[in-house]
Coordinates of N, CA and C in Angstrom, one line a residue:
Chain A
X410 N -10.5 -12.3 -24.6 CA -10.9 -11.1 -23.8 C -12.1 -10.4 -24.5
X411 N -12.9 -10.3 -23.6 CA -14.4 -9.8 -24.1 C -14.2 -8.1 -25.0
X412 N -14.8 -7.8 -25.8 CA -14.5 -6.5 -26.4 C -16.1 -5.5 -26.9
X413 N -15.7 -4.2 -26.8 CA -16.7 -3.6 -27.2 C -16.8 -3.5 -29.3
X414 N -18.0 -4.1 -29.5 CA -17.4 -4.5 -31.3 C -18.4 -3.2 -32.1
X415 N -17.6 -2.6 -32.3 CA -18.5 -1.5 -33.8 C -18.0 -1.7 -34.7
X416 N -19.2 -1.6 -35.6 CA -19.2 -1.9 -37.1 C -20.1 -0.6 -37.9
X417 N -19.8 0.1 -39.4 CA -18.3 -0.1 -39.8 C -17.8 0.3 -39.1
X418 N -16.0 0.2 -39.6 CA -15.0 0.8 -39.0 C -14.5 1.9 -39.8
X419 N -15.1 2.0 -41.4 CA -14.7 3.5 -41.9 C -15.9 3.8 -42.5
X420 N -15.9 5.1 -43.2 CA -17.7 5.1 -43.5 C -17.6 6.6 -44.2
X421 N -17.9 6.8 -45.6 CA -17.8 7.6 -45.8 C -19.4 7.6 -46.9
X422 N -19.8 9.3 -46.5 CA -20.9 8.9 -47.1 C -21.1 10.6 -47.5
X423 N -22.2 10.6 -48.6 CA -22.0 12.3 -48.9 C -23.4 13.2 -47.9
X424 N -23.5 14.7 -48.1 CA -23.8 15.4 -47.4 C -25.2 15.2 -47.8
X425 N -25.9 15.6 -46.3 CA -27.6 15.2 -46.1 C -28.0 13.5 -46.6
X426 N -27.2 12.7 -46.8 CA -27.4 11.4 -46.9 C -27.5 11.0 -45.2
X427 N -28.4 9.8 -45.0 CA -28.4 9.5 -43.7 C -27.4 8.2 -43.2
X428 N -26.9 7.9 -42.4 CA -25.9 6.9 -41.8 C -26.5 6.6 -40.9
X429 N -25.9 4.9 -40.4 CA -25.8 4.6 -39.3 C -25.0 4.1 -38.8
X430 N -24.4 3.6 -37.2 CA -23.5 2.9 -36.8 C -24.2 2.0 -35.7
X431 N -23.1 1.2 -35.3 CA -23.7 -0.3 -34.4 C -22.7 -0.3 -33.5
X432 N -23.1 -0.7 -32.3 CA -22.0 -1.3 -31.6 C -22.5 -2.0 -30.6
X433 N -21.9 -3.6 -29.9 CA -22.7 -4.4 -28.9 C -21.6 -4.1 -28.1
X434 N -22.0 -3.7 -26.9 CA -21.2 -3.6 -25.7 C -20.6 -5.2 -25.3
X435 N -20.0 -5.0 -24.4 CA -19.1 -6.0 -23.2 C -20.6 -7.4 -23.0
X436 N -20.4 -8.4 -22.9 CA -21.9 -9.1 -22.5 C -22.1 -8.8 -20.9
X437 N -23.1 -7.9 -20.2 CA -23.7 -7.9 -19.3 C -23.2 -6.2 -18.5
X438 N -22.9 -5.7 -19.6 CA -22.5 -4.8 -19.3 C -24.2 -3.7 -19.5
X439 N -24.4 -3.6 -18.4 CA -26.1 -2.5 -18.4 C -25.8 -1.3 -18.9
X440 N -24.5 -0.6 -19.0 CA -24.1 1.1 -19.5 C -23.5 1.3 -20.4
X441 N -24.4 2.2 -21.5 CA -23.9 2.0 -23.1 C -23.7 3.6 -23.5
X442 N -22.9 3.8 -24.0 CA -22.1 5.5 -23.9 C -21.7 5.4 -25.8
X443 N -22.3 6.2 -26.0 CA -21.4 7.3 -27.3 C -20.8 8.0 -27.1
X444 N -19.9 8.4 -27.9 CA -19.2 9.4 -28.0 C -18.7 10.1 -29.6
X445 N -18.4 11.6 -29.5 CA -17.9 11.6 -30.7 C -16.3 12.1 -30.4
X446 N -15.3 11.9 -31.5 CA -14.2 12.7 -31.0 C -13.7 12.9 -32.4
X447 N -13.8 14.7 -32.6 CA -12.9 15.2 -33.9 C -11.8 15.2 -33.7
X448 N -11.2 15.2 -35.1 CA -9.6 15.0 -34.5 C -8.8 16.4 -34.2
X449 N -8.1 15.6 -33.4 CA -7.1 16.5 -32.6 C -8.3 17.1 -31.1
X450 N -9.2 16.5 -30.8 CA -9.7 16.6 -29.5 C -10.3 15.5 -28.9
X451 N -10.1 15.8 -27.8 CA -11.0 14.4 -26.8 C -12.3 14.1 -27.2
X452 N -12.6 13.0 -26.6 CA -13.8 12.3 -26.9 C -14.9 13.4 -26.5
X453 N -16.3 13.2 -26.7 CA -17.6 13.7 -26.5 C -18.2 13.2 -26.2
X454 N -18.6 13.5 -25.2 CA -20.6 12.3 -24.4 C -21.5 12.9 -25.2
X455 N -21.9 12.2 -26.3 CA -23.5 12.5 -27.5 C -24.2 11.6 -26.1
X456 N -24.4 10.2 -25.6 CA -25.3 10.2 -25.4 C -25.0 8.8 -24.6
X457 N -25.9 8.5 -23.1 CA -25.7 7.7 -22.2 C -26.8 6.8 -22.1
X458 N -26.7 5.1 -22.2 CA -27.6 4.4 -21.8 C -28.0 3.9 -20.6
X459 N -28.9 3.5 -19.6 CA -28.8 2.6 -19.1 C -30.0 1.2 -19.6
X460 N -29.1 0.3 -19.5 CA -30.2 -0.8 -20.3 C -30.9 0.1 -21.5
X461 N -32.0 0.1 -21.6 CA -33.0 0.5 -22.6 C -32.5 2.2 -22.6
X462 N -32.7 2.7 -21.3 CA -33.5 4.0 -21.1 C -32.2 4.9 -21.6
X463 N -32.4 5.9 -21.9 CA -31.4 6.9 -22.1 C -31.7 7.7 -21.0
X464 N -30.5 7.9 -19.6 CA -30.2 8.6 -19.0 C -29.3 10.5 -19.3
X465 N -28.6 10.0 -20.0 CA -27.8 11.3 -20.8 C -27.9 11.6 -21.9
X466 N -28.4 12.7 -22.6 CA -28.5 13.1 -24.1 C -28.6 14.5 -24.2
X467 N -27.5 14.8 -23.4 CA -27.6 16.6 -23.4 C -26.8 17.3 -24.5
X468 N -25.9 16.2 -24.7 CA -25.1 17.0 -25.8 C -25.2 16.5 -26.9
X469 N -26.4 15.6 -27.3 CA -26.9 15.2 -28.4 C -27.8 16.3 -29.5
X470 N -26.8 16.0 -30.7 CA -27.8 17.1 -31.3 C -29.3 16.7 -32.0
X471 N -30.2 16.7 -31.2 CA -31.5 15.6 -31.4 C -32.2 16.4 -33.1
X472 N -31.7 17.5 -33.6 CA -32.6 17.7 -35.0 C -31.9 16.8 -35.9
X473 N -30.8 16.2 -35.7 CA -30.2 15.2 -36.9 C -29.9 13.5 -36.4
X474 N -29.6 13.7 -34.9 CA -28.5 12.6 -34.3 C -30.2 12.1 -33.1
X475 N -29.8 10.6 -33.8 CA -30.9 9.7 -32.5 C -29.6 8.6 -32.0
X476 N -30.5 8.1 -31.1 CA -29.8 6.4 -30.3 C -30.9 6.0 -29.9
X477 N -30.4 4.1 -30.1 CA -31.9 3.7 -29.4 C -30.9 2.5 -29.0
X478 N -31.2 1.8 -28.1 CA -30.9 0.4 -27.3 C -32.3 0.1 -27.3
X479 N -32.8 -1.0 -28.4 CA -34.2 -1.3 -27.9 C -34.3 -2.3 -27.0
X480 N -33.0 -3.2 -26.8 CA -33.2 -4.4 -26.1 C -32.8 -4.5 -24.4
X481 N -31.8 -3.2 -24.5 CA -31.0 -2.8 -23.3 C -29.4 -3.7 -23.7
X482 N -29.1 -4.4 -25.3 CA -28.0 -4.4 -25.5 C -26.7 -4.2 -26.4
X483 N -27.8 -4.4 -27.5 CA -26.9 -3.5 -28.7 C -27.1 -2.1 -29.1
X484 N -26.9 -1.3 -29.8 CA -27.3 0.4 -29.6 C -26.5 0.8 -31.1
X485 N -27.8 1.6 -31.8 CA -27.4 1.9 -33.1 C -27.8 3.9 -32.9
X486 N -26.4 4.0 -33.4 CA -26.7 5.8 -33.5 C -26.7 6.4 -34.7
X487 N -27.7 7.1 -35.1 CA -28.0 7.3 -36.3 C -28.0 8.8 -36.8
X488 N -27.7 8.8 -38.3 CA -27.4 10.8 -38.1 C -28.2 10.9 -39.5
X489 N -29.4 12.0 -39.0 CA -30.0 12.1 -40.9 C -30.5 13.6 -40.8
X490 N -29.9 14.2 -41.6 CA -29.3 14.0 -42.8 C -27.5 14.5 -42.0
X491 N -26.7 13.7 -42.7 CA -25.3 14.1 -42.3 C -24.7 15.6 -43.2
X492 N -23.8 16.1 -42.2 CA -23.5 17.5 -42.2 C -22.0 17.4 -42.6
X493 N -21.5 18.2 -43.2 CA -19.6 18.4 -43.2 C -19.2 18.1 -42.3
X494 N -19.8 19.0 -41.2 CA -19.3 19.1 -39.7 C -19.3 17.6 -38.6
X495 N -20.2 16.8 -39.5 CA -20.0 15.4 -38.7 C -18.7 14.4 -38.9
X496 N -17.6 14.8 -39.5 CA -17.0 14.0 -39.5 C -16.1 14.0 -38.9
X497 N -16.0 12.8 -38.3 CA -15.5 12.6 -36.7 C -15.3 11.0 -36.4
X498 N -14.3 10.6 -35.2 CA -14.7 9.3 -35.1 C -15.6 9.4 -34.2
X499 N -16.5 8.3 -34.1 CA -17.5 7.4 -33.0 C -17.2 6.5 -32.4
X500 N -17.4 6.6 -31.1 CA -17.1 6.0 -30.0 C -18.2 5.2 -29.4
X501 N -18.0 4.3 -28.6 CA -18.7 3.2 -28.2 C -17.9 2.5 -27.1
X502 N -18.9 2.8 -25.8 CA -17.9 1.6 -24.5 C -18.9 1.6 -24.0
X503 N -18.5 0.9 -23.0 CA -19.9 0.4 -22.3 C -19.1 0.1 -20.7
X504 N -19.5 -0.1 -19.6 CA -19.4 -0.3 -18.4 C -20.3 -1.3 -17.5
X505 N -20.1 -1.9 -16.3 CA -21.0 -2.4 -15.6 C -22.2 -2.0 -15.0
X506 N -21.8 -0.6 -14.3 CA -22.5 0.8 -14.1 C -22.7 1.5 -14.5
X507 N -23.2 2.7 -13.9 CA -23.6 4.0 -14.1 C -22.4 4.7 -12.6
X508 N -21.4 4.4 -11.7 CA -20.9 4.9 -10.5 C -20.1 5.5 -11.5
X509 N -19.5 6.6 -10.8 CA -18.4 7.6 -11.2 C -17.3 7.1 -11.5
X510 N -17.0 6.0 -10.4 CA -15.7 5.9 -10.7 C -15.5 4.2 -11.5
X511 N -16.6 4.0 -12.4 CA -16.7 2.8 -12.8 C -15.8 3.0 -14.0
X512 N -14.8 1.7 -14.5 CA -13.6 2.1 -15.8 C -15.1 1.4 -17.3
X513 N -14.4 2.0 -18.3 CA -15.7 2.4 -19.3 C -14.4 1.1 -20.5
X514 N -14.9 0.7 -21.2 CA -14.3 -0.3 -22.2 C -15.2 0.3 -23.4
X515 N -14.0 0.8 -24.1 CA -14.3 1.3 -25.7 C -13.6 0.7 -26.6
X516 N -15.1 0.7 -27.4 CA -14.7 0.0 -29.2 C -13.6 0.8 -29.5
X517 N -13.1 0.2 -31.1 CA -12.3 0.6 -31.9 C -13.0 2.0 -32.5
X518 N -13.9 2.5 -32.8 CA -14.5 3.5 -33.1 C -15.1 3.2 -34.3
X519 N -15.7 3.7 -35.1 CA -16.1 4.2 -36.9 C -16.0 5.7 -37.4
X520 N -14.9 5.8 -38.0 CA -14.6 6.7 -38.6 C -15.6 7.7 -39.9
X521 N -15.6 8.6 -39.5 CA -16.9 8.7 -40.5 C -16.5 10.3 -41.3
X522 N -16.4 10.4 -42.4 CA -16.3 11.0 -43.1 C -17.5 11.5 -44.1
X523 N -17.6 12.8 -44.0 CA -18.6 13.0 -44.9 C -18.2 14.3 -46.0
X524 N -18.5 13.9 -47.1 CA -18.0 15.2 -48.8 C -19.0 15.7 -49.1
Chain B
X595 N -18.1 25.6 -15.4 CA -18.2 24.0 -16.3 C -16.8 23.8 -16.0
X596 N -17.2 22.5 -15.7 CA -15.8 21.5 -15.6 C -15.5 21.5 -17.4
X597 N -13.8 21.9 -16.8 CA -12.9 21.5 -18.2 C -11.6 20.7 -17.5
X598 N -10.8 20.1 -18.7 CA -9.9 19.2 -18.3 C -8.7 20.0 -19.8
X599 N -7.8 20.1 -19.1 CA -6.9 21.5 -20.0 C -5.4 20.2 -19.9
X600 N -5.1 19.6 -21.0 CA -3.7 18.9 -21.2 C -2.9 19.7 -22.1
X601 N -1.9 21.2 -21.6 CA -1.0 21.6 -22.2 C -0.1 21.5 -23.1
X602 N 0.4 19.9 -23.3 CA 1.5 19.2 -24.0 C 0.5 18.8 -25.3
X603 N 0.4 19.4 -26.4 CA 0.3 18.8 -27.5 C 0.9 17.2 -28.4
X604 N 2.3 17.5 -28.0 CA 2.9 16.6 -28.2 C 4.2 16.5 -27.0
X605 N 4.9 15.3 -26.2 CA 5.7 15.1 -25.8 C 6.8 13.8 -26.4
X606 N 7.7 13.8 -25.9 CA 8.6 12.3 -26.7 C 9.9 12.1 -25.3
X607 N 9.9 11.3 -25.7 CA 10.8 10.3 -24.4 C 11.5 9.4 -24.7
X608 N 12.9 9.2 -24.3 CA 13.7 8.1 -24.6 C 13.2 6.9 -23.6
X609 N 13.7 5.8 -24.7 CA 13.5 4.6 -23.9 C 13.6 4.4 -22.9
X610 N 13.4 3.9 -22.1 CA 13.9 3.3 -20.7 C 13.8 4.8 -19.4
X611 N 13.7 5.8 -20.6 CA 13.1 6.9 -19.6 C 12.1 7.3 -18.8
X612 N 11.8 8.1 -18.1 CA 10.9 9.2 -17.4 C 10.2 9.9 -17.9
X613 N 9.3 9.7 -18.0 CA 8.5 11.4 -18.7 C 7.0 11.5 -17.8
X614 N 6.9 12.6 -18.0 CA 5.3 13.5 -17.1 C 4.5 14.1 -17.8
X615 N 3.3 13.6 -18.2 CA 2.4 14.4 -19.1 C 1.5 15.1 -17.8
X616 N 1.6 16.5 -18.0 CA 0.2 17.0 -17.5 C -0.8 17.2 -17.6
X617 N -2.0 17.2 -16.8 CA -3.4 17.7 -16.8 C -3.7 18.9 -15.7
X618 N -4.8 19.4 -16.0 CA -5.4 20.2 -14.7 C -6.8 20.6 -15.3
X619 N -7.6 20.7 -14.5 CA -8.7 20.6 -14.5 C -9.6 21.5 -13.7
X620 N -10.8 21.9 -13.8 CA -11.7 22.6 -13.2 C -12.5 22.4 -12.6
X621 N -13.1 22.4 -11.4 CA -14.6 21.9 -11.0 C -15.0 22.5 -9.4
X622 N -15.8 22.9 -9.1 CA -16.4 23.5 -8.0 C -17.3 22.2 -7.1
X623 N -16.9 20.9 -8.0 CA -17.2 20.2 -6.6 C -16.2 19.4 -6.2
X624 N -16.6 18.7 -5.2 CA -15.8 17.9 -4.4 C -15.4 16.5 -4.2
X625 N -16.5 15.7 -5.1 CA -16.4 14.1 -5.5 C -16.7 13.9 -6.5
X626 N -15.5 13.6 -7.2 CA -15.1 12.9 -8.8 C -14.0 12.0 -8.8
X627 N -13.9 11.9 -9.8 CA -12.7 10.6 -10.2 C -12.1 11.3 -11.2
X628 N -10.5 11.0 -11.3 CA -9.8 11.5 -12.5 C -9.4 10.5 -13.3
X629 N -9.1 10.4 -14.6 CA -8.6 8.8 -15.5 C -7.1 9.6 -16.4
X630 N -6.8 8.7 -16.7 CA -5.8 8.5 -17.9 C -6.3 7.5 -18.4
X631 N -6.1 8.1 -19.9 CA -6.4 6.8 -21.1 C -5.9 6.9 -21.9
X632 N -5.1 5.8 -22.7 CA -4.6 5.4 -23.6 C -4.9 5.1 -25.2
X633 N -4.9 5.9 -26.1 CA -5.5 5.4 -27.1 C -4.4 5.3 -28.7
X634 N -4.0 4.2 -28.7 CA -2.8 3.4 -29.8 C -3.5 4.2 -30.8
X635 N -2.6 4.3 -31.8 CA -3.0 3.9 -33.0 C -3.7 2.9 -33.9
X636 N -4.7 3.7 -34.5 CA -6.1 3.0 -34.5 C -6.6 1.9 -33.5
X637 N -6.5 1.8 -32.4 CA -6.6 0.8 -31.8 C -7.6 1.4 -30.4
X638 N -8.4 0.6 -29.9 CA -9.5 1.3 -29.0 C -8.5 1.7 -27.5
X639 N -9.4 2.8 -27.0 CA -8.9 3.5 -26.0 C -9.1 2.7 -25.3
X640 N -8.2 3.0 -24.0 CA -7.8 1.9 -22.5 C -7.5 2.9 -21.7
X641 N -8.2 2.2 -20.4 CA -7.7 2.8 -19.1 C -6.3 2.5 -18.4
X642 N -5.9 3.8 -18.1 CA -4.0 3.6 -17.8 C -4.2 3.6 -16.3
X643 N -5.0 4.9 -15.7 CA -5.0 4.7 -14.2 C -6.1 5.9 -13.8
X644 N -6.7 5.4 -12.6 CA -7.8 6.8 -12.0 C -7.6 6.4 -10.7
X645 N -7.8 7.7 -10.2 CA -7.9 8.5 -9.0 C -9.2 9.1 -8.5
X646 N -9.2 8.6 -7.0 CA -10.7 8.9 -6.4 C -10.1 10.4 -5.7
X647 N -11.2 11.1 -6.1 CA -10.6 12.7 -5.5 C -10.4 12.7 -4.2
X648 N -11.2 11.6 -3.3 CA -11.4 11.4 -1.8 C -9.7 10.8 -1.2
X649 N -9.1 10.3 -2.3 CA -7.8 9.6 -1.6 C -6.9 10.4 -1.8
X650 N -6.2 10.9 -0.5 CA -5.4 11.4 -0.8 C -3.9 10.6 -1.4
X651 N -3.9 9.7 -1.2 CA -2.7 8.6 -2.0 C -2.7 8.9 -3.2
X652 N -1.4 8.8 -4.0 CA -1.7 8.7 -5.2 C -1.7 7.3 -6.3
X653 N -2.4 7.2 -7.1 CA -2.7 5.9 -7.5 C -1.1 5.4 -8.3
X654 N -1.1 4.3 -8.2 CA 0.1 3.6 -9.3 C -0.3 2.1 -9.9
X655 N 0.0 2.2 -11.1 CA -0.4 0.6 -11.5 C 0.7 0.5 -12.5
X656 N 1.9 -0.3 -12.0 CA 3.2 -0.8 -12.6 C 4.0 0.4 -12.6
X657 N 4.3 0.5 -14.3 CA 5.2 1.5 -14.4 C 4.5 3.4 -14.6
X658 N 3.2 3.2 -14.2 CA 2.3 4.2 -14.5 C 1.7 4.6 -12.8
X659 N 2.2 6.2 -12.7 CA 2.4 6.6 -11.1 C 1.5 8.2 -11.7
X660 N 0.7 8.5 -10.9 CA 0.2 10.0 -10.8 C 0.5 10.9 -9.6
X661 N 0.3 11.8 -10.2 CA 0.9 13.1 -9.0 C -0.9 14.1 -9.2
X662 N -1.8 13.6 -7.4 CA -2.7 14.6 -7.7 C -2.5 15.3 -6.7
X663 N -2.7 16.7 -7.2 CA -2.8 17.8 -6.4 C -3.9 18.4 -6.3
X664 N -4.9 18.0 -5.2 CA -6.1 18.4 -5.4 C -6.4 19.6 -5.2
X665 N -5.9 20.3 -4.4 CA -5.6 22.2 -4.3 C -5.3 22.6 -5.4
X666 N -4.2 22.4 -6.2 CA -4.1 23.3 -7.7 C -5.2 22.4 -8.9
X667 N -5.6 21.3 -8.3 CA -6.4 20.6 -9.6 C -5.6 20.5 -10.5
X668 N -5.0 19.6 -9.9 CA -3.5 19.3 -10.7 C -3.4 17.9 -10.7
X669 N -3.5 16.9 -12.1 CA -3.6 15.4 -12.1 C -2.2 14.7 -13.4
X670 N -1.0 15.0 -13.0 CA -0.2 14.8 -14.2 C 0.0 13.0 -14.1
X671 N 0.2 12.1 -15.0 CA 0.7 11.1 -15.3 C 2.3 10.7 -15.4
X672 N 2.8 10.4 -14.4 CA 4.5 10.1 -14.9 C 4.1 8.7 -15.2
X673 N 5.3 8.0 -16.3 CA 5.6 7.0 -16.8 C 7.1 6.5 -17.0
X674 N 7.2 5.6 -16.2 CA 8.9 5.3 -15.7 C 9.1 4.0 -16.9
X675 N 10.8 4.1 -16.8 CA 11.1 2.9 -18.3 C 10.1 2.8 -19.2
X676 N 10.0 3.8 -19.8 CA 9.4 4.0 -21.2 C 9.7 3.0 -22.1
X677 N 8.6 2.5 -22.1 CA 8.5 1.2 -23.9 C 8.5 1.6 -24.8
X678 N 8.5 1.4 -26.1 CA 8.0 1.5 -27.5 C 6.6 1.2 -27.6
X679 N 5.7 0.4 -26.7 CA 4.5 0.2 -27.1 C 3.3 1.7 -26.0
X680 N 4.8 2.7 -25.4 CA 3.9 3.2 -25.1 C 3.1 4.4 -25.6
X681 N 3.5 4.3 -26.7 CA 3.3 5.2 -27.6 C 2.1 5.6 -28.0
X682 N 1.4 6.4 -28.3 CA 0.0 6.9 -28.2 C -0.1 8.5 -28.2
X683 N -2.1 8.6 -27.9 CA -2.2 9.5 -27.4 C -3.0 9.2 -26.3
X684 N -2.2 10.2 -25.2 CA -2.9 10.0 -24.0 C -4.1 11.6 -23.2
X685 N -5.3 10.7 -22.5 CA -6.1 11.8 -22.3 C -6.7 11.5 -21.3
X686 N -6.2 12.6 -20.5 CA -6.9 13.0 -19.5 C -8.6 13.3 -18.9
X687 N -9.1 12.9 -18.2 CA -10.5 13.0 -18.3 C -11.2 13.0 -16.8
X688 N -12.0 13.9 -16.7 CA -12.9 13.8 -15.4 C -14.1 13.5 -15.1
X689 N -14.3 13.0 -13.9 CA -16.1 12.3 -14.2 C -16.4 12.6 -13.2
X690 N -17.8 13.5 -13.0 CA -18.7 13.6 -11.9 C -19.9 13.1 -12.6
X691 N -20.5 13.9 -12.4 CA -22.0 13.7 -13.1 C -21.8 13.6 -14.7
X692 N -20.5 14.2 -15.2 CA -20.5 14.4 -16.6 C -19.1 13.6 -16.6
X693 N -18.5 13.7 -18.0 CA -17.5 13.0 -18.5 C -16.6 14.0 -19.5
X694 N -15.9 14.4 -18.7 CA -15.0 15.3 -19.5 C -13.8 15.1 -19.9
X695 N -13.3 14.9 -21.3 CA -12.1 14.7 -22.2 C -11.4 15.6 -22.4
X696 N -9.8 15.8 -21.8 CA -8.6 17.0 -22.1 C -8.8 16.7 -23.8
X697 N -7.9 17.4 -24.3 CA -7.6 17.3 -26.2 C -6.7 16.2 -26.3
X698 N -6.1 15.9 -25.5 CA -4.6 14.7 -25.4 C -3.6 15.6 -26.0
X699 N -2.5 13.9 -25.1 CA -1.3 14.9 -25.7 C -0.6 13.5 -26.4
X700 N -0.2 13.5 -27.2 CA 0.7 12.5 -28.1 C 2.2 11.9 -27.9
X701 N 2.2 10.9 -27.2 CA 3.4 11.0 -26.6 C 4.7 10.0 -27.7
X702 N 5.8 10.3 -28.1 CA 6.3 9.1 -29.0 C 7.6 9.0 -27.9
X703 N 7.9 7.8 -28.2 CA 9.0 7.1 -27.5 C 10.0 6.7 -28.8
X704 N 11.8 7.1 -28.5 CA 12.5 7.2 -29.5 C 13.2 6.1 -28.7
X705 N 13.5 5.3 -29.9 CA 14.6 4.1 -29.3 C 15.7 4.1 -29.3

C-alpha cells in the first residue's frame, strides 16, 4: 500500500541552527500539506501545495519557516534559524485534490526537537 | 474563526464495549465536511470517518457510527465492540476553506 514517506523521523538539533525535512507524497497525488502538531494539540496547516504552487501559507511563519515543491512532487520544509518553541512534530499528507471533502494520507511525522 | 473543541482529554473503554468521544465545533458557514482521525502510537494518522454537512444521514464505516447534529454543531464518534488495536489518539477536525484540528482525546481500551 502506497504511503506518504518523511525522512528524518527524529531530529534533534540546537537553537538558531538551521533544519530540514522531506517528504514524497502518495505517487500522483497533486496536494501536498504540512503541518505542525505540539504535543498534546492537533495538527496545524503551516502550509498547502498544489503541484508546484503554494496555494495556503497563512499560518506559516515566513521570517524562519519556507516550503518549496520544486517539481510538483517531493516538498522540503525548512526552518532557519530554529527556535525552542519549534519543537513539535511535522506532518506531511498529501491528497488527490484540493475539494473539501477530499481524505488527506499522512506520513509518520519527524519529530523535531530543539536545546 | 472556526474552532473544533474535543472535551475528553482522555477516555477508556472495555473491550467489546461502547464508547462516544465528542466534538463540537464552530462555524458561520454552511458547507464543510467533518473527519475523525486516528493517530496510533507513533504511527501515521488515518481517516476513521467524515461527514458531508449537506447529509443529513449520519455516516458509518463498520464498527465506527457518528452522531451529527448540525444545529448544536455537534459531531461525536461512537465506537461499538471496542478492540485493543483501537487505541489511540483520536481528533476531530473540520474543513472548509481551512483545516481545523480539535486537541484529541486519547482513548485506551482495557482488556
Amino acid at each position: 500500500e502506497a504511503e506518504v514517506a518523511q525522512s528524518p523521523r527524529y531530529k534533534i538539533t540546537e537553537k538558531s541552527q538551521a533544519v530540514a525535512f522531506w517528504c514524497d507524497p502518495i505517487s500522483g497525488h497533486a496536494t501536498l500539506y504540512w503541518y505542525r502538531q505540539i504535543l498534546g494539540q492537533g495538527p496545524e496547516l503551516l502550509v498547502q501545495f498544489q503541484d508546484e504552487s503554494v496555494v495556503d501559507d497563512s499560518q506559516l511563519p515566513k521570517d524562519r519557516f519556507s516550503a518549496e515543491r520544486l517539481k510538483g512532487v517531493d516538498s522540503t520544509l525548512k526552518i532557519q534559524p530554529a527556535e525552542l518553541g519549534d519543537s513539535a512534530m511535522y506532518l506531511c499528507a498529501s491528497s488527490l485534490g484540493r475539494q473539501v471533502g477530499i481524505i488527506q494520507y499522512f506520513g509518520a511525522g519527524t519529530r523535531l526537537s530543539v536545546l | 474563526a472556526q474552532t473544533v473543541t474535543q472535551s475528553q482529554p482522555e477516555m477508556s473503554v472495555q473491550e467489546a464495549e461502547t464508547v462516544t468521544l465528542s466534538c463540537t465545533y464552530d462555524t458561520s458557514e454552511s458547507d464543510y465536511y467533518l473527519f475523525w482521525y486516528k493517530q496510533p502510537p507513533s504511527r501515521q494518522m488515518i481517516l476513521v470517518i467524515r461527514q458531508e454537512a449537506y447529509k443529513q444521514q449520519n455516516a458509518t464505516e463498520n464498527r465506527f457510527s457518528v452522531n451529527f447534529q448540525k444545529a448544536a454543531k455537534s459531531f461525536s464518534l461512537k465506537i461499538s465492540d471496542s478492540q485493543l488495536g483501537d487505541a489511540a489518539m483520536y481528533f476531530c477536525a473540520y474543513r472548509s476553506n481551512q483545516f481545523y484540528f480539535g486537541t484529541g482525546t486519547s482513548l485506551t481500551v482495557i482488556p
